[in-house]
Short mmCIF file of C-alpha atoms and ligand atoms in Angstrom, two decimals:
data_model
loop_
_atom_site.label_atom_id
_atom_site.label_comp_id
_atom_site.label_asym_id
_atom_site.label_seq_id
_atom_site.Cartn_x
_atom_site.Cartn_y
_atom_site.Cartn_z
CA MET A 37 57.39 -70.18 15.35
CA LYS A 38 55.44 -67.40 17.10
CA ILE A 39 53.20 -65.70 14.59
CA THR A 40 50.69 -62.85 14.81
CA VAL A 41 47.93 -62.60 12.22
CA ALA A 42 46.36 -59.12 12.30
CA GLY A 43 42.77 -59.21 11.00
CA THR A 44 40.44 -62.21 11.21
CA GLY A 45 38.45 -61.98 7.97
CA TYR A 46 38.44 -64.82 5.44
CA VAL A 47 42.14 -64.58 4.74
CA GLY A 48 43.35 -63.89 8.28
CA LEU A 49 41.37 -66.49 10.14
CA VAL A 50 41.96 -69.29 7.68
CA THR A 51 45.68 -68.47 7.45
CA GLY A 52 46.00 -68.28 11.24
CA VAL A 53 44.24 -71.58 11.78
CA VAL A 54 46.30 -73.35 9.12
CA PHE A 55 49.59 -71.95 10.49
CA ALA A 56 48.58 -73.19 13.95
CA ASP A 57 47.77 -76.59 12.47
CA LEU A 58 51.30 -76.71 11.02
CA GLY A 59 52.61 -76.48 14.59
CA ASN A 60 53.15 -72.74 15.03
CA GLU A 61 51.95 -70.65 17.99
CA VAL A 62 49.49 -68.21 16.49
CA LEU A 63 47.85 -65.08 17.88
CA CYS A 64 44.86 -63.97 15.82
CA VAL A 65 44.14 -60.28 16.36
CA ASP A 66 40.97 -58.35 15.64
CA ILE A 67 39.60 -55.00 16.82
CA ASP A 68 36.13 -56.55 17.20
CA PRO A 69 35.87 -58.12 20.70
CA ASP A 70 32.80 -60.16 19.69
CA LYS A 71 34.72 -61.84 16.87
CA VAL A 72 37.65 -62.53 19.20
CA ASP A 73 35.28 -64.04 21.74
CA LYS A 74 33.64 -66.26 19.15
CA ILE A 75 36.99 -67.47 17.83
CA ASN A 76 38.22 -68.32 21.35
CA LYS A 77 35.03 -70.33 21.88
CA GLY A 78 35.71 -72.32 18.70
CA ASN A 79 32.98 -70.70 16.60
CA SER A 80 34.27 -69.26 13.40
CA PRO A 81 32.63 -65.88 12.57
CA ILE A 82 32.67 -66.90 8.89
CA TYR A 83 31.31 -70.02 7.25
CA GLU A 84 33.99 -72.11 5.52
CA PRO A 85 33.89 -75.89 5.15
CA GLY A 86 36.30 -77.53 7.61
CA LEU A 87 37.20 -74.32 9.44
CA ASP A 88 35.36 -74.92 12.73
CA GLU A 89 36.94 -78.35 13.24
CA LEU A 90 40.43 -77.04 12.52
CA LEU A 91 39.87 -74.03 14.78
CA GLN A 92 38.60 -76.14 17.68
CA ARG A 93 41.47 -78.60 17.41
CA ASN A 94 44.11 -75.87 17.52
CA LEU A 95 42.40 -74.02 20.38
CA GLU A 96 42.31 -77.25 22.39
CA GLU A 97 45.97 -77.88 21.71
CA ARG A 98 46.69 -74.27 22.71
CA ARG A 99 48.45 -73.38 19.49
CA LEU A 100 45.95 -70.64 18.70
CA HIS A 101 44.49 -67.78 20.67
CA ALA A 102 42.54 -64.70 19.60
CA THR A 103 43.00 -61.27 21.14
CA THR A 104 42.23 -57.58 20.60
CA ASP A 105 45.70 -56.61 21.83
CA LEU A 106 47.76 -56.10 18.68
CA ALA A 107 50.69 -54.40 20.43
CA GLY A 108 51.02 -57.28 22.92
CA ALA A 109 50.79 -59.87 20.14
CA VAL A 110 53.45 -58.10 18.04
CA ARG A 111 55.84 -57.99 20.99
CA GLN A 112 55.56 -61.78 21.43
CA SER A 113 55.95 -62.67 17.73
CA GLU A 114 58.78 -63.15 15.26
CA VAL A 115 56.53 -62.78 12.24
CA VAL A 116 53.46 -60.53 11.88
CA PHE A 117 51.03 -61.10 9.02
CA ILE A 118 48.81 -58.18 7.99
CA THR A 119 45.47 -59.58 6.79
CA VAL A 120 43.11 -56.65 7.26
CA GLY A 121 40.52 -55.52 4.73
CA THR A 122 41.24 -53.02 1.97
CA PRO A 123 37.69 -51.91 1.09
CA PRO A 124 37.19 -49.77 -2.00
CA THR A 125 36.86 -46.00 -1.66
CA PRO A 126 34.12 -44.29 -3.75
CA THR A 127 36.66 -43.82 -6.59
CA GLY A 128 37.46 -47.55 -6.66
CA GLU A 129 40.90 -47.24 -5.09
CA PRO A 130 41.51 -49.50 -2.09
CA ASP A 131 41.36 -47.81 1.28
CA LEU A 132 44.60 -48.58 3.09
CA LYS A 133 43.59 -47.08 6.45
CA TYR A 134 43.45 -50.45 8.24
CA VAL A 135 46.83 -51.49 6.83
CA ASP A 136 48.29 -48.14 7.94
CA GLU A 137 46.80 -48.47 11.41
CA VAL A 138 48.30 -51.95 11.89
CA ALA A 139 51.67 -50.71 10.59
CA ARG A 140 51.64 -47.83 13.12
CA THR A 141 51.00 -50.22 16.00
CA ILE A 142 53.69 -52.59 14.76
CA GLY A 143 56.15 -49.69 14.61
CA ALA A 144 55.31 -48.56 18.13
CA SER A 145 55.58 -52.13 19.47
CA LEU A 146 58.85 -53.25 17.86
CA ASN A 147 60.98 -54.83 20.57
CA GLY A 148 63.40 -56.79 18.37
CA TYR A 149 63.91 -57.96 14.75
CA LYS A 150 60.60 -58.91 13.16
CA ILE A 151 59.29 -59.77 9.74
CA ILE A 152 56.12 -57.99 8.67
CA VAL A 153 54.26 -59.88 5.97
CA ASN A 154 51.56 -58.25 3.95
CA LYS A 155 48.84 -60.68 2.89
CA SER A 156 46.06 -58.13 2.34
CA THR A 157 45.37 -57.34 -1.33
CA VAL A 158 47.16 -54.04 -1.81
CA PRO A 159 48.43 -51.97 -4.75
CA VAL A 160 52.05 -52.16 -5.81
CA GLY A 161 54.10 -49.87 -3.58
CA THR A 162 52.24 -50.70 -0.36
CA GLY A 163 55.17 -52.71 1.00
CA ASP A 164 57.31 -49.57 0.88
CA ARG A 165 54.50 -47.56 2.47
CA VAL A 166 54.27 -50.07 5.36
CA ARG A 167 58.04 -49.92 5.78
CA ARG A 168 57.97 -46.09 5.99
CA ILE A 169 55.12 -46.08 8.52
CA ILE A 170 56.89 -48.59 10.76
CA GLU A 171 60.11 -46.54 10.55
CA GLN A 172 58.23 -43.38 11.49
CA HIS A 173 56.54 -44.98 14.50
CA ARG A 174 59.44 -47.06 15.72
CA VAL A 175 60.39 -46.07 19.28
CA GLU A 176 63.56 -48.16 19.49
CA PRO A 177 65.86 -48.69 16.49
CA HIS A 178 65.13 -52.41 15.99
CA GLU A 179 65.54 -53.88 12.53
CA PHE A 180 62.64 -55.32 10.58
CA ASP A 181 61.82 -56.54 7.07
CA VAL A 182 58.66 -56.18 5.03
CA VAL A 183 57.53 -59.09 2.85
CA SER A 184 54.63 -59.44 0.41
CA ASN A 185 52.90 -62.84 0.49
CA PRO A 186 49.66 -62.53 -1.49
CA GLU A 187 46.76 -64.86 -0.87
CA PHE A 188 44.96 -66.79 -3.60
CA LEU A 189 42.27 -68.63 -1.60
CA ARG A 190 38.67 -68.71 -2.79
CA GLU A 191 35.63 -68.30 -0.59
CA GLY A 192 33.90 -71.62 -0.06
CA SER A 193 37.15 -73.61 -0.40
CA ALA A 194 39.39 -71.39 1.73
CA VAL A 195 40.79 -74.14 3.98
CA HIS A 196 41.50 -76.46 1.06
CA ASP A 197 43.08 -73.65 -0.99
CA THR A 198 45.31 -72.66 1.95
CA LEU A 199 46.47 -76.23 2.52
CA PHE A 200 46.99 -76.96 -1.19
CA PRO A 201 47.84 -73.66 -2.90
CA ASP A 202 48.88 -73.82 -6.59
CA ARG A 203 51.83 -71.62 -5.65
CA ILE A 204 53.17 -69.61 -2.75
CA VAL A 205 54.57 -66.19 -3.65
CA ILE A 206 57.08 -64.55 -1.33
CA GLY A 207 58.19 -61.04 -2.26
CA ALA A 208 61.13 -59.89 -0.15
CA ASP A 209 64.10 -57.64 -0.63
CA ASN A 210 66.08 -59.42 2.09
CA PRO A 211 66.79 -63.16 1.52
CA ARG A 212 66.94 -63.73 5.29
CA ALA A 213 63.29 -62.64 5.60
CA ALA A 214 62.26 -64.69 2.56
CA MET A 215 63.81 -67.86 4.02
CA LYS A 216 61.92 -67.43 7.28
CA ILE A 217 58.61 -67.33 5.39
CA VAL A 218 59.69 -70.32 3.27
CA GLU A 219 60.19 -72.17 6.58
CA ILE A 220 56.55 -71.50 7.60
CA TYR A 221 55.17 -72.84 4.33
CA ALA A 222 57.66 -75.71 3.80
CA PRO A 223 55.42 -78.39 5.41
CA LEU A 224 52.78 -77.77 2.70
CA GLU A 225 55.25 -78.97 0.04
CA ARG A 226 53.87 -76.66 -2.65
CA PRO A 227 55.73 -74.68 -5.33
CA MET A 228 57.23 -71.46 -3.95
CA LEU A 229 58.44 -68.41 -5.83
CA ILE A 230 60.70 -65.83 -4.25
CA THR A 231 60.53 -62.42 -5.91
CA ASN A 232 61.15 -58.82 -4.99
CA LEU A 233 58.38 -56.83 -3.25
CA PRO A 234 56.69 -55.09 -6.21
CA THR A 235 56.70 -58.30 -8.25
CA ALA A 236 54.75 -60.17 -5.56
CA GLU A 237 52.32 -57.26 -5.20
CA ILE A 238 51.65 -57.23 -8.94
CA ILE A 239 51.28 -61.04 -9.14
CA LYS A 240 48.16 -60.88 -6.97
CA TYR A 241 46.36 -58.23 -9.02
CA ALA A 242 47.57 -59.64 -12.34
CA SER A 243 46.20 -63.08 -11.41
CA ASN A 244 42.76 -61.86 -10.35
CA THR A 245 42.54 -59.46 -13.29
CA PHE A 246 43.45 -62.24 -15.72
CA LEU A 247 40.77 -64.55 -14.32
CA ALA A 248 38.23 -61.70 -14.58
CA LEU A 249 39.44 -61.12 -18.14
CA LYS A 250 38.75 -64.75 -19.02
CA ILE A 251 35.19 -64.40 -17.72
CA SER A 252 34.52 -61.13 -19.57
CA PHE A 253 36.13 -62.54 -22.71
CA ILE A 254 33.86 -65.57 -22.81
CA ASN A 255 30.86 -63.35 -22.06
CA ALA A 256 31.76 -61.14 -25.03
CA ILE A 257 31.98 -64.31 -27.16
CA ALA A 258 28.58 -65.35 -25.76
CA ASP A 259 27.04 -62.18 -27.23
CA LEU A 260 28.38 -63.05 -30.66
CA CYS A 261 27.14 -66.64 -30.28
CA GLU A 262 23.63 -65.39 -29.53
CA ARG A 263 23.59 -63.35 -32.70
CA THR A 264 24.99 -66.05 -34.94
CA GLY A 265 23.31 -69.22 -33.74
CA ALA A 266 26.52 -70.57 -32.16
CA ASP A 267 26.77 -72.20 -28.74
CA VAL A 268 29.21 -70.60 -26.30
CA VAL A 269 29.33 -73.71 -24.11
CA GLN A 270 30.82 -75.67 -27.00
CA VAL A 271 33.10 -72.80 -28.00
CA ALA A 272 34.46 -72.62 -24.41
CA LYS A 273 34.85 -76.39 -24.21
CA ALA A 274 36.85 -76.57 -27.42
CA MET A 275 38.97 -73.57 -26.43
CA GLY A 276 39.62 -75.13 -23.03
CA TYR A 277 41.12 -78.29 -24.53
CA ASP A 278 44.00 -76.15 -25.74
CA THR A 279 46.34 -76.51 -22.78
CA ARG A 280 47.65 -73.00 -23.41
CA ILE A 281 44.14 -71.65 -22.73
CA GLY A 282 42.74 -74.09 -20.15
CA SER A 283 39.06 -74.67 -19.42
CA ALA A 284 38.78 -72.90 -16.04
CA PHE A 285 36.98 -69.56 -15.76
CA LEU A 286 35.43 -69.81 -19.20
CA GLN A 287 31.84 -70.21 -18.05
CA ALA A 288 29.68 -67.62 -19.71
CA GLY A 289 26.77 -66.27 -17.73
CA LEU A 290 25.94 -63.32 -15.53
CA GLY A 291 29.59 -62.43 -14.95
CA PHE A 292 31.68 -62.11 -11.83
CA GLY A 293 30.73 -60.74 -8.43
CA GLY A 294 32.15 -61.12 -4.94
CA SER A 295 34.48 -59.13 -2.78
CA CYS A 296 37.55 -59.63 -4.95
CA PHE A 297 37.30 -59.52 -8.74
CA PRO A 298 35.24 -56.32 -9.20
CA LYS A 299 37.22 -54.48 -6.52
CA ASP A 300 40.62 -55.75 -7.63
CA VAL A 301 40.16 -55.00 -11.32
CA ARG A 302 39.03 -51.45 -10.43
CA ALA A 303 42.00 -51.03 -8.10
CA PHE A 304 44.39 -52.39 -10.73
CA ALA A 305 43.07 -49.94 -13.32
CA HIS A 306 43.76 -47.10 -10.86
CA SER A 307 47.26 -48.39 -10.10
CA VAL A 308 48.10 -48.57 -13.78
CA GLN A 309 46.84 -45.03 -14.39
CA ARG A 310 48.93 -43.75 -11.51
CA TYR A 311 51.97 -44.86 -13.50
CA ASP A 312 50.65 -43.06 -16.61
CA LEU A 313 49.75 -46.28 -18.40
CA ASP A 314 46.64 -47.10 -20.39
CA ALA A 315 43.94 -48.84 -18.33
CA THR A 316 41.44 -49.35 -21.18
CA LEU A 317 41.83 -53.14 -21.15
CA TYR A 318 40.94 -53.34 -17.46
CA GLU A 319 38.08 -50.86 -17.77
CA LYS A 320 36.63 -52.96 -20.59
CA ILE A 321 36.69 -56.09 -18.39
CA LEU A 322 34.49 -54.22 -15.92
CA ALA A 323 32.24 -52.67 -18.58
CA ILE A 324 31.48 -56.07 -20.13
CA ASN A 325 30.76 -57.46 -16.67
CA ASP A 326 28.49 -54.54 -15.71
CA ALA A 327 26.41 -55.08 -18.84
CA ARG A 328 25.57 -58.71 -18.02
CA PRO A 329 22.66 -58.24 -15.57
CA VAL A 330 21.21 -55.44 -17.73
CA GLN A 331 21.21 -57.64 -20.81
CA PHE A 332 19.77 -60.61 -18.88
CA VAL A 333 16.85 -58.57 -17.54
CA GLU A 334 16.29 -57.17 -21.06
CA ARG A 335 15.93 -60.72 -22.38
CA ILE A 336 13.30 -61.49 -19.72
CA ALA A 337 11.46 -58.24 -20.47
CA GLN A 338 11.50 -58.95 -24.24
CA ARG A 339 10.03 -62.39 -23.73
CA LEU A 340 7.31 -61.19 -21.34
CA GLY A 341 6.46 -58.07 -23.37
CA GLY A 342 7.55 -55.78 -20.53
CA LEU A 343 7.97 -56.46 -16.84
CA ALA A 344 5.24 -54.35 -15.26
CA GLY A 345 3.06 -56.61 -13.12
CA ARG A 346 4.94 -59.75 -14.23
CA THR A 347 6.21 -62.19 -11.61
CA VAL A 348 9.84 -63.22 -11.88
CA GLY A 349 11.29 -65.96 -9.65
CA LEU A 350 14.99 -66.00 -8.82
CA LEU A 351 16.92 -69.16 -7.95
CA GLY A 352 20.04 -68.27 -5.95
CA LEU A 353 21.19 -64.93 -4.57
CA ALA A 354 24.75 -65.46 -3.28
CA PHE A 355 27.59 -64.22 -5.52
CA LYS A 356 28.53 -67.86 -6.12
CA PRO A 357 27.47 -71.24 -4.67
CA ASN A 358 28.54 -72.46 -1.21
CA THR A 359 28.72 -69.03 0.39
CA ASP A 360 26.26 -66.62 2.01
CA ASP A 361 28.30 -63.70 0.69
CA ILE A 362 26.30 -61.24 -1.44
CA ARG A 363 28.99 -58.61 -1.98
CA GLU A 364 28.63 -57.40 -5.58
CA ALA A 365 26.34 -60.40 -6.21
CA ARG A 366 24.68 -60.27 -9.62
CA SER A 367 21.34 -60.95 -7.91
CA LEU A 368 21.33 -57.49 -6.33
CA GLU A 369 21.56 -55.64 -9.64
CA ILE A 370 19.03 -58.01 -11.22
CA ILE A 371 16.54 -57.40 -8.39
CA ARG A 372 17.07 -53.64 -8.68
CA LEU A 373 16.41 -53.69 -12.43
CA LEU A 374 13.38 -55.96 -12.13
CA LEU A 375 11.78 -53.80 -9.43
CA GLU A 376 12.58 -50.60 -11.34
CA GLN A 377 10.62 -51.98 -14.28
CA GLY A 378 7.63 -52.95 -12.15
CA ALA A 379 8.14 -56.71 -11.79
CA VAL A 380 7.01 -58.70 -8.77
CA VAL A 381 10.03 -60.64 -7.48
CA ARG A 382 10.13 -63.97 -5.63
CA ALA A 383 13.44 -65.52 -4.58
CA TYR A 384 15.11 -68.40 -2.81
CA ASP A 385 18.70 -69.04 -1.76
CA PRO A 386 19.82 -71.81 0.62
CA VAL A 387 21.84 -69.41 2.84
CA ALA A 388 22.02 -65.84 1.53
CA MET A 389 18.38 -64.74 1.93
CA PRO A 390 18.73 -62.89 5.26
CA HIS A 391 21.39 -60.59 3.81
CA VAL A 392 19.33 -59.75 0.73
CA GLN A 393 16.19 -59.33 2.83
CA ALA A 394 17.90 -56.52 4.73
CA MET A 395 18.37 -54.64 1.42
CA TYR A 396 15.19 -55.66 -0.38
CA PRO A 397 12.41 -56.31 2.15
CA GLN A 398 9.77 -55.77 -0.57
CA ILE A 399 10.35 -59.04 -2.43
CA THR A 400 8.90 -62.44 -1.49
CA TYR A 401 11.35 -64.89 0.04
CA CYS A 402 10.50 -68.56 -0.47
CA ARG A 403 11.40 -71.87 1.17
CA ASN A 404 12.55 -73.66 -1.97
CA ALA A 405 12.71 -73.53 -5.76
CA TYR A 406 9.16 -74.87 -6.16
CA GLU A 407 7.67 -72.13 -4.02
CA VAL A 408 9.55 -69.58 -6.15
CA ALA A 409 7.96 -71.05 -9.28
CA GLU A 410 4.39 -70.63 -7.98
CA GLY A 411 2.55 -68.22 -10.28
CA ALA A 412 5.79 -67.01 -11.92
CA ASP A 413 5.88 -65.74 -15.51
CA ALA A 414 9.60 -66.43 -15.65
CA LEU A 415 12.09 -68.35 -13.55
CA ALA A 416 15.73 -67.19 -13.58
CA LEU A 417 18.71 -69.17 -12.34
CA ILE A 418 21.18 -66.70 -10.79
CA THR A 419 23.51 -68.86 -8.64
CA GLU A 420 24.28 -72.46 -9.59
CA TRP A 421 23.80 -74.12 -6.18
CA ASN A 422 23.93 -77.93 -6.31
CA GLU A 423 20.33 -78.24 -5.15
CA PHE A 424 19.15 -76.51 -8.36
CA LYS A 425 20.88 -79.04 -10.60
CA GLN A 426 18.28 -81.80 -10.39
CA LEU A 427 14.97 -79.94 -10.09
CA ASN A 428 11.71 -81.61 -11.07
CA PHE A 429 10.88 -79.42 -14.05
CA GLU A 430 7.54 -81.10 -14.76
CA ARG A 431 6.45 -79.97 -11.30
CA ILE A 432 7.95 -76.52 -11.82
CA LYS A 433 6.14 -76.12 -15.13
CA ALA A 434 2.82 -77.01 -13.52
CA LEU A 435 3.39 -74.38 -10.83
CA MET A 436 4.33 -71.52 -13.17
CA ARG A 437 1.93 -69.15 -14.89
CA GLN A 438 4.09 -69.37 -18.04
CA PRO A 439 6.97 -71.85 -18.49
CA ASN A 440 9.82 -69.42 -19.23
CA LEU A 441 13.24 -70.40 -17.96
CA PHE A 442 16.23 -67.99 -18.00
CA ASP A 443 19.43 -69.81 -17.18
CA GLY A 444 21.99 -67.23 -16.05
CA ARG A 445 24.71 -69.85 -15.50
CA ASN A 446 24.09 -72.26 -18.40
CA LEU A 447 23.38 -75.01 -15.91
CA TYR A 448 20.62 -76.84 -17.75
CA ASP A 449 20.32 -78.84 -20.95
CA PRO A 450 18.39 -76.55 -23.35
CA GLN A 451 16.98 -79.44 -25.39
CA ARG A 452 15.61 -81.24 -22.36
CA LEU A 453 13.82 -78.15 -21.13
CA GLN A 454 12.50 -77.29 -24.57
CA LYS A 455 11.18 -80.85 -24.88
CA LEU A 456 9.35 -80.37 -21.58
CA GLY A 457 7.63 -77.35 -23.11
CA PHE A 458 9.71 -74.57 -21.61
CA TYR A 459 10.89 -71.48 -23.42
CA TYR A 460 14.59 -71.73 -22.52
CA TYR A 461 17.15 -68.92 -22.60
CA GLY A 462 20.80 -69.68 -21.83
CA VAL A 463 23.56 -67.07 -22.10
CA GLY A 464 25.19 -67.34 -25.54
CA ARG A 465 23.29 -70.49 -26.47
CA ALA A 466 21.50 -69.57 -29.73
CA ASN A 467 18.17 -69.95 -27.90
CA GLY A 468 16.13 -70.30 -31.07
CA ASN A 469 15.79 -66.52 -31.24
CA GLU A 470 15.55 -64.45 -34.39
CA LEU A 471 19.21 -63.89 -35.24
CA THR A 472 20.39 -60.31 -35.68
CA LYS A 473 22.41 -60.41 -38.89
CA PRO A 474 24.84 -57.61 -39.70
CA GLU A 475 23.44 -55.19 -42.31
CA ASP A 476 25.86 -56.24 -45.05
CA ALA A 477 24.86 -59.91 -44.72
CA GLU A 478 21.91 -59.44 -47.08
CA GLY A 479 22.44 -61.00 -50.47
CA ILE A 480 25.56 -63.00 -49.54
C1 UGA B 660 38.76 -65.01 -6.27
C2 UGA B 660 39.94 -65.83 -6.84
O1 UGA B 660 39.44 -66.99 -7.53
C3 UGA B 660 40.89 -66.28 -5.72
O2 UGA B 660 42.00 -66.95 -6.28
C4 UGA B 660 41.35 -65.04 -4.96
O3 UGA B 660 42.22 -65.36 -3.88
C5 UGA B 660 40.15 -64.30 -4.41
O4 UGA B 660 39.29 -63.92 -5.52
C6 UGA B 660 40.64 -63.07 -3.68
O5 UGA B 660 41.28 -62.21 -4.30
O6 UGA B 660 40.50 -63.01 -2.45
P1 UGA B 660 36.41 -65.63 -5.09
O7 UGA B 660 36.08 -64.19 -5.24
O8 UGA B 660 36.20 -66.31 -3.78
O9 UGA B 660 37.99 -65.87 -5.43
O10 UGA B 660 35.52 -66.40 -6.15
P2 UGA B 660 35.67 -67.20 -7.54
O11 UGA B 660 35.38 -68.61 -7.29
O12 UGA B 660 36.96 -66.88 -8.20
O13 UGA B 660 34.45 -66.56 -8.38
C7 UGA B 660 34.36 -65.16 -8.64
C8 UGA B 660 33.16 -64.84 -9.51
O14 UGA B 660 33.38 -65.22 -10.86
C9 UGA B 660 31.85 -65.51 -9.10
O15 UGA B 660 30.82 -64.53 -9.13
C10 UGA B 660 31.62 -66.56 -10.17
O16 UGA B 660 30.25 -66.84 -10.37
C11 UGA B 660 32.24 -65.89 -11.37
N1 UGA B 660 32.70 -66.84 -12.43
C12 UGA B 660 33.72 -67.71 -12.17
C13 UGA B 660 32.10 -66.83 -13.70
O17 UGA B 660 31.17 -66.04 -13.97
N2 UGA B 660 32.57 -67.68 -14.66
C14 UGA B 660 33.59 -68.55 -14.43
O18 UGA B 660 33.97 -69.29 -15.37
C15 UGA B 660 34.17 -68.57 -13.15
#
């Protein structure tokens, strides 16, 4: 099948490459000529395990080509996937200008029946909007269908997630269009659901919002654990054994960052309000998440008796391991708060340092975890990269000014570190602190 994929970000490029690998002829379109050039040379502009190899193979076999010419690509294709960005506007609503722009070009280039598939994360109703734009810009009266096919891939495992998705959702009002998209995905042999357009659009936001809810929920439980001497890691583990709950996304810590969850929950709250419904639940998910870095820095400040002149070392800066992405990374807010309170900050991340350096040139960037520990009053784990799992803590302790360890991802064994002479703080892990009892607990 001849397919155009408009937009070569994470979703677009990975989707395009995988479709090519399934035997389709794919045109990947981007407005950025440098990106297009890189792709045609076999160098992926984004880092994803396995992507370069897959890209090179499909370029060599001439199943994939990148271009800046969207109109030309649309004219040659039966199916056009829209995979452009929908960045948040200052109010938190997604900006649909790139989706609109692609839809206008598709309309102007229609030269026969085509299926337009929206894969970008967009609010419910966008399918209809795309349909209207194409109708308005259509020069000749060719038929077309609009389909919603949301993407569920994660950064860092994008190729794997695209090849082995838990489910494929196809929202279409015309069964003929739905069947054509089923045909593209059939070789993956994964569960497929065919729905109407708004259902598919809501599935994407509902899924991301629910995962974010799980994270904020366990973080709220972590706060109660800290006050009562309970251990959130054990609470989450026991909850997770209940198959109705499941253990995934119940890791308490610094909360969620990245280009999806914060943006999507905000966008969903806006969508819901537009239909005159109560968005309090979604706003609370964000409020709990926003409080995480503040609370974490407060714990460090309490321990050190204030942060002015204190040296704090940060392990990890990326929004999660195995990516250099720092969009809405918790590290950024933590650095801001530490600097605001007069701390001296040292940091190390295996890949994300250059991006953070551009925003915070005033902190010290180190070559490894041990260099971060040198002269530090506190060491804080922000991103749970594999290389931080087996650190030599005897060596770290000897390098630090004071052995205070703040574990923002509950990666370490508290007892082991305490035995080594560290003060250890884990999120929601009792931590041997003075417990804050409710007022009416006296005399019970
Ligand atoms: C997320 C979803 O997992 C994908 O299914 C979805 O397709 C994607 O958004 C998207 O909409 O494009 P991603 O943002 O790549 O993927 O990252 P996740 O692995 O889901 O992690 C998100 C954040 O949650 C990270 O900051 C992570 O540290 C945090 N997290 C995750 C926790 O704090 N606790 C957990 O238990 C799990």
